PDB file of C-alpha atoms in Angstrom:
ATOM      1  CA  UNK A  63      71.171 108.571  82.942  1.00 86.00           C
ATOM      2  CA  UNK A  64      69.870 108.055  86.345  1.00 92.00           C
ATOM      3  CA  UNK A  65      69.408 110.520  89.260  1.00 92.00           C
ATOM      4  CA  UNK A  66      72.426 108.337  91.434  1.00 94.00           C
ATOM      5  CA  UNK A  67      74.427 108.155  87.873  1.00 94.00           C
ATOM      6  CA  UNK A  68      73.986 111.855  87.230  1.00 94.00           C
ATOM      7  CA  UNK A  69      75.103 112.493  91.141  1.00 95.00           C
ATOM      8  CA  UNK A  70      78.220 110.474  90.457  1.00 95.00           C
ATOM      9  CA  UNK A  71      79.058 112.112  87.280  1.00 96.00           C
ATOM     10  CA  UNK A  72      78.818 115.551  88.948  1.00 96.00           C
ATOM     11  CA  UNK A  73      81.209 114.255  91.453  1.00 95.00           C
ATOM     12  CA  UNK A  74      83.745 113.091  89.433  1.00 95.00           C
ATOM     13  CA  UNK A  75      83.661 116.216  87.432  1.00 96.00           C
ATOM     14  CA  UNK A  76      83.687 118.654  90.490  1.00 95.00           C
ATOM     15  CA  UNK A  77      86.653 116.356  92.012  1.00 94.00           C
ATOM     16  CA  UNK A  78      88.704 116.765  88.503  1.00 94.00           C
ATOM     17  CA  UNK A  79      88.117 120.666  88.413  1.00 95.00           C
ATOM     18  CA  UNK A  80      88.839 121.334  92.129  1.00 94.00           C
ATOM     19  CA  UNK A  81      92.195 119.657  91.776  1.00 92.00           C
ATOM     20  CA  UNK A  82      93.178 121.274  88.859  1.00 91.00           C
ATOM     21  CA  UNK A  83      92.108 124.747  89.778  1.00 91.00           C
ATOM     22  CA  UNK A  84      91.280 124.756  93.521  1.00 89.00           C
ATOM     23  CA  UNK A  85      87.750 125.920  94.814  1.00 90.00           C
ATOM     24  CA  UNK A  86      87.975 129.179  94.380  1.00 90.00           C
ATOM     25  CA  UNK A  87      88.533 129.353  90.749  1.00 92.00           C
ATOM     26  CA  UNK A  88      85.734 126.706  89.993  1.00 94.00           C
ATOM     27  CA  UNK A  89      82.099 127.935  88.961  1.00 94.00           C
ATOM     28  CA  UNK A  90      78.504 126.135  89.039  1.00 95.00           C
ATOM     29  CA  UNK A  91      78.514 127.431  85.354  1.00 95.00           C
ATOM     30  CA  UNK A  92      81.897 125.397  84.538  1.00 96.00           C
ATOM     31  CA  UNK A  93      80.765 122.262  86.568  1.00 96.00           C
ATOM     32  CA  UNK A  94      77.396 122.257  84.667  1.00 96.00           C
ATOM     33  CA  UNK A  95      78.914 122.932  81.427  1.00 96.00           C
ATOM     34  CA  UNK A  96      81.376 120.191  81.767  1.00 96.00           C
ATOM     35  CA  UNK A  97      78.671 117.687  82.504  1.00 95.00           C
ATOM     36  CA  UNK A  98      76.403 119.210  79.860  1.00 95.00           C
ATOM     37  CA  UNK A  99      73.689 119.677  82.327  1.00 95.00           C
ATOM     38  CA  UNK A 100      72.157 122.948  83.308  1.00 95.00           C
ATOM     39  CA  UNK A 101      73.024 125.129  86.630  1.00 95.00           C
ATOM     40  CA  UNK A 102      69.647 123.828  88.302  1.00 95.00           C
ATOM     41  CA  UNK A 103      70.670 120.410  88.065  1.00 95.00           C
ATOM     42  CA  UNK A 104      73.783 121.187  89.892  1.00 95.00           C
ATOM     43  CA  UNK A 105      71.857 123.167  92.710  1.00 96.00           C
ATOM     44  CA  UNK A 106      69.275 120.031  92.904  1.00 94.00           C
ATOM     45  CA  UNK A 107      71.799 117.529  93.848  1.00 95.00           C
ATOM     46  CA  UNK A 108      74.295 119.322  96.003  1.00 94.00           C
ATOM     47  CA  UNK A 109      72.662 122.954  96.658  1.00 93.00           C
ATOM     48  CA  UNK A 110      75.951 124.794  95.109  1.00 91.00           C
ATOM     49  CA  UNK A 111      79.504 124.158  94.680  1.00 91.00           C
ATOM     50  CA  UNK A 112      80.003 124.308  98.151  1.00 91.00           C
ATOM     51  CA  UNK A 113      77.973 121.219  98.757  1.00 92.00           C
ATOM     52  CA  UNK A 114      79.626 119.466  96.011  1.00 94.00           C
ATOM     53  CA  UNK A 115      83.019 120.265  97.317  1.00 93.00           C
ATOM     54  CA  UNK A 116      81.813 119.039 100.670  1.00 90.00           C
ATOM     55  CA  UNK A 117      81.132 115.612  99.167  1.00 92.00           C
ATOM     56  CA  UNK A 118      84.237 115.499  97.168  1.00 92.00           C
ATOM     57  CA  UNK A 119      86.380 116.126 100.446  1.00 89.00           C
ATOM     58  CA  UNK A 120      84.481 113.783 102.569  1.00 88.00           C
ATOM     59  CA  UNK A 121      84.846 110.940 100.288  1.00 89.00           C
ATOM     60  CA  UNK A 122      88.367 111.382  99.867  1.00 88.00           C
ATOM     61  CA  UNK A 123      89.142 111.901 103.682  1.00 86.00           C
ATOM     62  CA  UNK A 124      87.317 108.446 104.269  1.00 86.00           C
ATOM     63  CA  UNK A 125      89.605 106.768 101.898  1.00 88.00           C
ATOM     64  CA  UNK A 126      92.629 108.180 102.888  1.00 85.00           C
ATOM     65  CA  UNK A 127      91.938 107.935 106.699  1.00 84.00           C
ATOM     66  CA  UNK A 128      90.951 104.271 106.411  1.00 85.00           C
ATOM     67  CA  UNK A 129      93.735 103.403 104.566  1.00 84.00           C
ATOM     68  CA  UNK A 130      96.692 104.971 106.656  1.00 81.00           C
ATOM     69  CA  UNK A 131      94.889 104.706 110.208  1.00 81.00           C
ATOM     70  CA  UNK A 132      94.405 100.849 109.255  1.00 83.00           C
ATOM     71  CA  UNK A 133      98.295 100.481 108.485  1.00 82.00           C
ATOM     72  CA  UNK A 134      99.141 102.163 111.795  1.00 78.00           C
ATOM     73  CA  UNK A 135      96.852 100.059 113.837  1.00 78.00           C
ATOM     74  CA  UNK A 136      97.848  96.552 112.791  1.00 79.00           C
ATOM     75  CA  UNK A 137      99.068  94.317 115.386  1.00 76.00           C
ATOM     76  CA  UNK A 138     102.529  92.922 116.094  1.00 69.00           C
ATOM     77  CA  UNK A 139     104.432  95.156 113.536  1.00 72.00           C
ATOM     78  CA  UNK A 140     107.971  95.730 114.057  1.00 76.00           C
ATOM     79  CA  UNK A 141     108.841  99.627 113.941  1.00 74.00           C
ATOM     80  CA  UNK A 142     110.645  99.380 110.313  1.00 81.00           C
ATOM     81  CA  UNK A 143     107.404  97.380 109.189  1.00 85.00           C
ATOM     82  CA  UNK A 144     105.159 100.211 110.168  1.00 83.00           C
ATOM     83  CA  UNK A 145     107.338 102.757 108.576  1.00 84.00           C
ATOM     84  CA  UNK A 146     107.146 100.858 105.381  1.00 89.00           C
ATOM     85  CA  UNK A 147     103.360  99.603 105.342  1.00 88.00           C
ATOM     86  CA  UNK A 148     102.753 103.636 105.995  1.00 88.00           C
ATOM     87  CA  UNK A 149     104.676 104.734 103.293  1.00 90.00           C
ATOM     88  CA  UNK A 150     103.037 102.434 100.882  1.00 91.00           C
ATOM     89  CA  UNK A 151      99.671 103.190 101.766  1.00 90.00           C
ATOM     90  CA  UNK A 152     100.113 106.790 101.451  1.00 91.00           C
ATOM     91  CA  UNK A 153     101.540 106.424  98.011  1.00 93.00           C
ATOM     92  CA  UNK A 154      99.114 104.072  96.949  1.00 93.00           C
ATOM     93  CA  UNK A 155      96.465 106.462  97.962  1.00 91.00           C
ATOM     94  CA  UNK A 156      98.088 109.233  95.924  1.00 92.00           C
ATOM     95  CA  UNK A 157      98.698 106.746  93.021  1.00 93.00           C
ATOM     96  CA  UNK A 158      95.026 105.616  92.851  1.00 92.00           C
ATOM     97  CA  UNK A 159      93.342 108.968  93.847  1.00 92.00           C
ATOM     98  CA  UNK A 160      95.749 111.760  92.281  1.00 91.00           C
ATOM     99  CA  UNK A 161      92.990 114.120  91.776  1.00 92.00           C
ATOM    100  CA  UNK A 162      91.404 113.329  95.133  1.00 90.00           C
ATOM    101  CA  UNK A 163      94.653 114.020  96.925  1.00 90.00           C
ATOM    102  CA  UNK A 164      95.051 117.314  95.081  1.00 89.00           C
ATOM    103  CA  UNK A 165      91.627 118.361  96.539  1.00 89.00           C
ATOM    104  CA  UNK A 166      92.484 117.607 100.226  1.00 86.00           C
ATOM    105  CA  UNK A 167      95.719 119.590  99.871  1.00 83.00           C
ATOM    106  CA  UNK A 168      94.965 122.192  97.976  1.00 76.00           C
ATOM    107  CA  UNK A 169      93.640 125.857  99.260  1.00 63.00           C
ATOM    108  CA  UNK A 170      90.150 125.152 101.170  1.00 66.00           C
ATOM    109  CA  UNK A 171      87.208 127.308 100.841  1.00 64.00           C
ATOM    110  CA  UNK A 172      87.314 130.381 103.433  1.00 55.00           C
ATOM    111  CA  UNK A 173      83.406 128.963 104.505  1.00 50.00           C
ATOM    112  CA  UNK A 174      85.013 125.910 105.237  1.00 53.00           C
ATOM    113  CA  UNK A 175      86.194 125.581 109.072  1.00 46.00           C
ATOM    114  CA  UNK A 176      86.445 121.909 109.115  1.00 51.00           C
ATOM    115  CA  UNK A 177      90.407 121.460 107.741  1.00 53.00           C
ATOM    116  CA  UNK A 178      89.665 118.039 107.388  1.00 67.00           C
ATOM    117  CA  UNK A 179      93.283 117.314 105.996  1.00 75.00           C
ATOM    118  CA  UNK A 180      94.921 118.974 108.943  1.00 76.00           C
ATOM    119  CA  UNK A 181      92.628 117.068 111.548  1.00 76.00           C
ATOM    120  CA  UNK A 182      93.639 113.688 109.701  1.00 75.00           C
ATOM    121  CA  UNK A 183      97.403 114.722 109.902  1.00 81.00           C
ATOM    122  CA  UNK A 184      96.747 115.440 113.669  1.00 84.00           C
ATOM    123  CA  UNK A 185      95.094 112.040 114.248  1.00 82.00           C
ATOM    124  CA  UNK A 186      98.150 110.455 112.216  1.00 84.00           C
ATOM    125  CA  UNK A 187     100.848 112.155 114.417  1.00 87.00           C
ATOM    126  CA  UNK A 188      99.189 111.365 117.603  1.00 88.00           C
ATOM    127  CA  UNK A 189      99.173 107.513 116.495  1.00 83.00           C
ATOM    128  CA  UNK A 190     102.790 107.874 115.499  1.00 86.00           C
ATOM    129  CA  UNK A 191     103.668 109.790 118.852  1.00 87.00           C
ATOM    130  CA  UNK A 192     102.241 106.383 120.708  1.00 85.00           C
ATOM    131  CA  UNK A 193     104.332 104.333 118.621  1.00 82.00           C
ATOM    132  CA  UNK A 194     107.525 106.486 119.172  1.00 85.00           C
ATOM    133  CA  UNK A 195     106.886 106.907 123.087  1.00 87.00           C
ATOM    134  CA  UNK A 196     107.039 102.935 123.228  1.00 82.00           C
ATOM    135  CA  UNK A 197     110.325 102.944 121.039  1.00 80.00           C
ATOM    136  CA  UNK A 198     112.051 105.542 122.973  1.00 85.00           C
ATOM    137  CA  UNK A 199     111.310 104.203 126.317  1.00 85.00           C
ATOM    138  CA  UNK A 200     112.516 100.953 125.583  1.00 81.00           C
ATOM    139  CA  UNK A 201     115.958 102.329 124.162  1.00 79.00           C
ATOM    140  CA  UNK A 202     116.014 104.714 126.949  1.00 84.00           C
ATOM    141  CA  UNK A 203     115.603 107.945 125.140  1.00 85.00           C
ATOM    142  CA  UNK A 204     114.014 111.021 126.728  1.00 86.00           C
ATOM    143  CA  UNK A 205     110.183 111.374 125.334  1.00 87.00           C
ATOM    144  CA  UNK A 206     109.844 114.845 125.396  1.00 88.00           C
ATOM    145  CA  UNK A 207     110.884 115.188 121.980  1.00 88.00           C
ATOM    146  CA  UNK A 208     108.339 112.865 120.793  1.00 90.00           C
ATOM    147  CA  UNK A 209     105.719 115.017 119.522  1.00 92.00           C
ATOM    148  CA  UNK A 210     108.110 117.152 117.464  1.00 91.00           C
ATOM    149  CA  UNK A 211     109.710 113.873 115.933  1.00 89.00           C
ATOM    150  CA  UNK A 212     106.223 112.620 115.125  1.00 89.00           C
ATOM    151  CA  UNK A 213     105.286 115.817 113.243  1.00 90.00           C
ATOM    152  CA  UNK A 214     108.582 115.581 111.400  1.00 90.00           C
ATOM    153  CA  UNK A 215     107.910 111.956 110.097  1.00 88.00           C
ATOM    154  CA  UNK A 216     104.300 112.981 109.020  1.00 89.00           C
ATOM    155  CA  UNK A 217     105.381 116.233 107.080  1.00 90.00           C
ATOM    156  CA  UNK A 218     108.397 114.104 105.611  1.00 90.00           C
ATOM    157  CA  UNK A 219     105.846 111.630 104.216  1.00 89.00           C
ATOM    158  CA  UNK A 220     103.090 114.444 103.114  1.00 88.00           C
ATOM    159  CA  UNK A 221     105.366 116.850 101.397  1.00 91.00           C
ATOM    160  CA  UNK A 222     107.018 114.061  99.564  1.00 93.00           C
ATOM    161  CA  UNK A 223     103.822 112.716  98.686  1.00 91.00           C
ATOM    162  CA  UNK A 224     102.658 116.076  97.385  1.00 89.00           C
ATOM    163  CA  UNK A 225     105.692 116.423  95.442  1.00 92.00           C
ATOM    164  CA  UNK A 226     105.267 113.122  93.630  1.00 94.00           C
ATOM    165  CA  UNK A 227     101.942 113.531  92.938  1.00 91.00           C
ATOM    166  CA  UNK A 228     102.920 116.055  90.166  1.00 88.00           C
ATOM    167  CA  UNK A 229     106.492 114.831  89.581  1.00 90.00           C
ATOM    168  CA  UNK A 230     105.914 110.940  88.891  1.00 90.00           C
ATOM    169  CA  UNK A 231     109.438 110.317  87.784  1.00 91.00           C
ATOM    170  CA  UNK A 232     109.846 107.436  90.429  1.00 91.00           C
ATOM    171  CA  UNK A 233     107.788 104.331  90.890  1.00 93.00           C
ATOM    172  CA  UNK A 234     106.005 104.027  94.082  1.00 93.00           C
ATOM    173  CA  UNK A 235     108.025 101.196  95.561  1.00 94.00           C
ATOM    174  CA  UNK A 236     111.315 103.123  94.979  1.00 94.00           C
ATOM    175  CA  UNK A 237     110.087 106.438  96.501  1.00 94.00           C
ATOM    176  CA  UNK A 238     108.886 104.323  99.274  1.00 94.00           C
ATOM    177  CA  UNK A 239     112.176 103.171  99.997  1.00 94.00           C
ATOM    178  CA  UNK A 240     113.819 106.682  99.801  1.00 92.00           C
ATOM    179  CA  UNK A 241     111.300 107.719 102.573  1.00 91.00           C
ATOM    180  CA  UNK A 242     112.134 104.627 104.637  1.00 90.00           C
ATOM    181  CA  UNK A 243     115.679 104.861 104.016  1.00 90.00           C
ATOM    182  CA  UNK A 244     115.658 108.429 105.621  1.00 89.00           C
ATOM    183  CA  UNK A 245     113.083 108.070 107.990  1.00 86.00           C
ATOM    184  CA  UNK A 246     114.549 104.746 109.641  1.00 84.00           C
ATOM    185  CA  UNK A 247     118.236 105.324 109.307  1.00 83.00           C
ATOM    186  CA  UNK A 248     117.566 108.851 111.026  1.00 79.00           C
ATOM    187  CA  UNK A 249     115.737 106.962 113.854  1.00 71.00           C
ATOM    188  CA  UNK A 250     118.395 104.376 114.284  1.00 73.00           C
ATOM    189  CA  UNK A 251     120.854 106.955 114.794  1.00 77.00           C
ATOM    190  CA  UNK A 252     119.045 109.059 116.933  1.00 77.00           C
ATOM    191  CA  UNK A 253     120.776 110.772 119.909  1.00 79.00           C
ATOM    192  CA  UNK A 254     119.644 111.016 123.604  1.00 81.00           C
ATOM    193  CA  UNK A 255     120.588 114.358 123.903  1.00 84.00           C
ATOM    194  CA  UNK A 256     121.231 115.983 120.606  1.00 84.00           C
ATOM    195  CA  UNK A 257     123.110 119.397 120.438  1.00 86.00           C
ATOM    196  CA  UNK A 258     124.193 121.764 117.583  1.00 87.00           C
ATOM    197  CA  UNK A 259     128.089 121.423 116.842  1.00 84.00           C
ATOM    198  CA  UNK A 260     128.617 124.526 115.073  1.00 87.00           C
ATOM    199  CA  UNK A 261     125.890 127.004 115.973  1.00 82.00           C
ATOM    200  CA  UNK A 262     125.819 129.065 119.427  1.00 69.00           C
ATOM    201  CA  UNK A 263     128.770 128.010 121.508  1.00 57.00           C
ATOM    202  CA  UNK A 264     131.654 129.914 119.563  1.00 54.00           C
ATOM    203  CA  UNK A 265     132.977 126.490 118.233  1.00 52.00           C
ATOM    204  CA  UNK A 266     133.748 128.066 114.719  1.00 54.00           C
ATOM    205  CA  UNK A 267     135.751 130.833 116.248  1.00 55.00           C
ATOM    206  CA  UNK A 268     137.547 128.871 118.570  1.00 52.00           C
ATOM    207  CA  UNK A 269     138.384 126.408 115.970  1.00 53.00           C
ATOM    208  CA  UNK A 270     139.938 129.505 113.425  1.00 55.00           C
ATOM    209  CA  UNK A 271     142.099 130.814 116.488  1.00 53.00           C
ATOM    210  CA  UNK A 272     143.082 127.402 117.155  1.00 52.00           C
ATOM    211  CA  UNK A 273     144.262 126.956 113.508  1.00 55.00           C
ATOM    212  CA  UNK A 274     145.815 130.337 113.297  1.00 55.00           C
ATOM    213  CA  UNK A 275     147.984 129.485 116.347  1.00 53.00           C
ATOM    214  CA  UNK A 276     148.708 125.908 114.891  1.00 53.00           C
ATOM    215  CA  UNK A 277     146.801 124.010 117.205  1.00 48.00           C
ATOM    216  CA  UNK A 278     143.255 122.481 117.474  1.00 45.00           C
ATOM    217  CA  UNK A 279     140.928 123.627 119.840  1.00 43.00           C
ATOM    218  CA  UNK A 280     139.275 121.226 122.248  1.00 42.00           C
ATOM    219  CA  UNK A 281     135.780 122.229 120.768  1.00 41.00           C
ATOM    220  CA  UNK A 282     137.043 121.480 117.305  1.00 41.00           C
ATOM    221  CA  UNK A 283     138.351 118.054 118.480  1.00 42.00           C
ATOM    222  CA  UNK A 284     134.937 117.167 119.921  1.00 39.00           C
ATOM    223  CA  UNK A 285     132.932 118.139 117.056  1.00 39.00           C
ATOM    224  CA  UNK A 286     135.354 116.868 114.082  1.00 39.00           C
ATOM    225  CA  UNK A 287     133.263 115.032 111.941  1.00 40.00           C
ATOM    226  CA  UNK A 288     136.480 112.742 110.930  1.00 36.00           C
ATOM    227  CA  UNK A 289     136.374 111.523 114.328  1.00 36.00           C
ATOM    228  CA  UNK A 290     135.289 107.736 114.206  1.00 34.00           C
ATOM    229  CA  UNK A 291     132.857 108.341 116.937  1.00 35.00           C
ATOM    230  CA  UNK A 292     131.773 111.787 116.460  1.00 37.00           C
ATOM    231  CA  UNK A 293     128.728 110.207 114.748  1.00 37.00           C
ATOM    232  CA  UNK A 294     128.294 107.114 116.817  1.00 37.00           C
ATOM    233  CA  UNK A 295     128.156 108.253 120.360  1.00 33.00           C
ATOM    234  CA  UNK A 296     125.511 110.319 121.686  1.00 38.00           C
ATOM    235  CA  UNK A 297     126.269 113.169 123.852  1.00 37.00           C
ATOM    236  CA  UNK A 298     125.599 111.524 126.917  1.00 40.00           C
ATOM    237  CA  UNK A 299     128.038 108.986 126.660  1.00 39.00           C
ATOM    238  CA  UNK A 300     126.247 106.045 125.824  1.00 42.00           C
ATOM    239  CA  UNK A 301     127.234 103.760 123.183  1.00 41.00           C
ATOM    240  CA  UNK A 302     124.992 104.302 119.976  1.00 42.00           C
ATOM    241  CA  UNK A 303     124.658 101.654 117.283  1.00 42.00           C
ATOM    242  CA  UNK A 304     124.277 102.074 113.401  1.00 41.00           C
ATOM    243  CA  UNK A 305     121.766  99.447 113.374  1.00 45.00           C
ATOM    244  CA  UNK A 306     118.068 100.065 114.097  1.00 47.00           C
ATOM    245  CA  UNK A 307     116.547  97.981 116.745  1.00 47.00           C
ATOM    246  CA  UNK A 308     115.287  94.589 115.255  1.00 46.00           C
ATOM    247  CA  UNK A 309     111.762  94.214 114.314  1.00 46.00           C
ATOM    248  CA  UNK A 310     111.629  91.380 116.947  1.00 44.00           C
ATOM    249  CA  UNK A 311     112.557  93.986 119.620  1.00 45.00           C
ATOM    250  CA  UNK A 312     110.074  96.470 118.421  1.00 43.00           C
ATOM    251  CA  UNK A 313     107.534  94.178 118.254  1.00 43.00           C
ATOM    252  CA  UNK A 314     107.519  92.902 121.819  1.00 41.00           C
TER     253      UNK A 314
END
């Protein structure tokens, strides 16, 4: 086995062990024993398990970053197309690099200050913010909540992906359709001035008093879930459609 082949073997073994056990639980002895080499060989190539771990993480982050950011940066995409492509790109990475994904989302060594996965999520969130700001302005929705909506969308995809990595009962395309269904239909019904219906205004207490007196309170009427307009009209009175903006609109 050449030196390059040995290095690649150790990287593959390290990736598998770090994914299964986490950084702290893996020792140089275990890496060497799995590769059927002596400990000095591991030190010769990487200087220790920290060096091996850094190489594994760097490779995985490069692959994941290129996949996701390339998807978000494609020109002339409609909004729904962006959501679909991003979901498929992320799930494809998990499908093809399951061990690598487990490494980057698991506990990191206390000596590693890079926080590579968190840095990537920050970059993705910023890109999503840019896309949302454009869409919000087009539809006259205040943009002050955009950073939070961006974090929600990224979190939806990441935590779903983490669960799917170890519970592979759905196919990639089906899971992507679930993600798009929740994210897209949620965005299509977004309110310009959202408010809580049952918390903080005493509405529940007023409703109970109204029922005891045989009448419905104004607050209860205004927040009645059976009202045909309760979920279709934002709180500022502007009509709201159940249909998301067309891809032709969002691509402009």
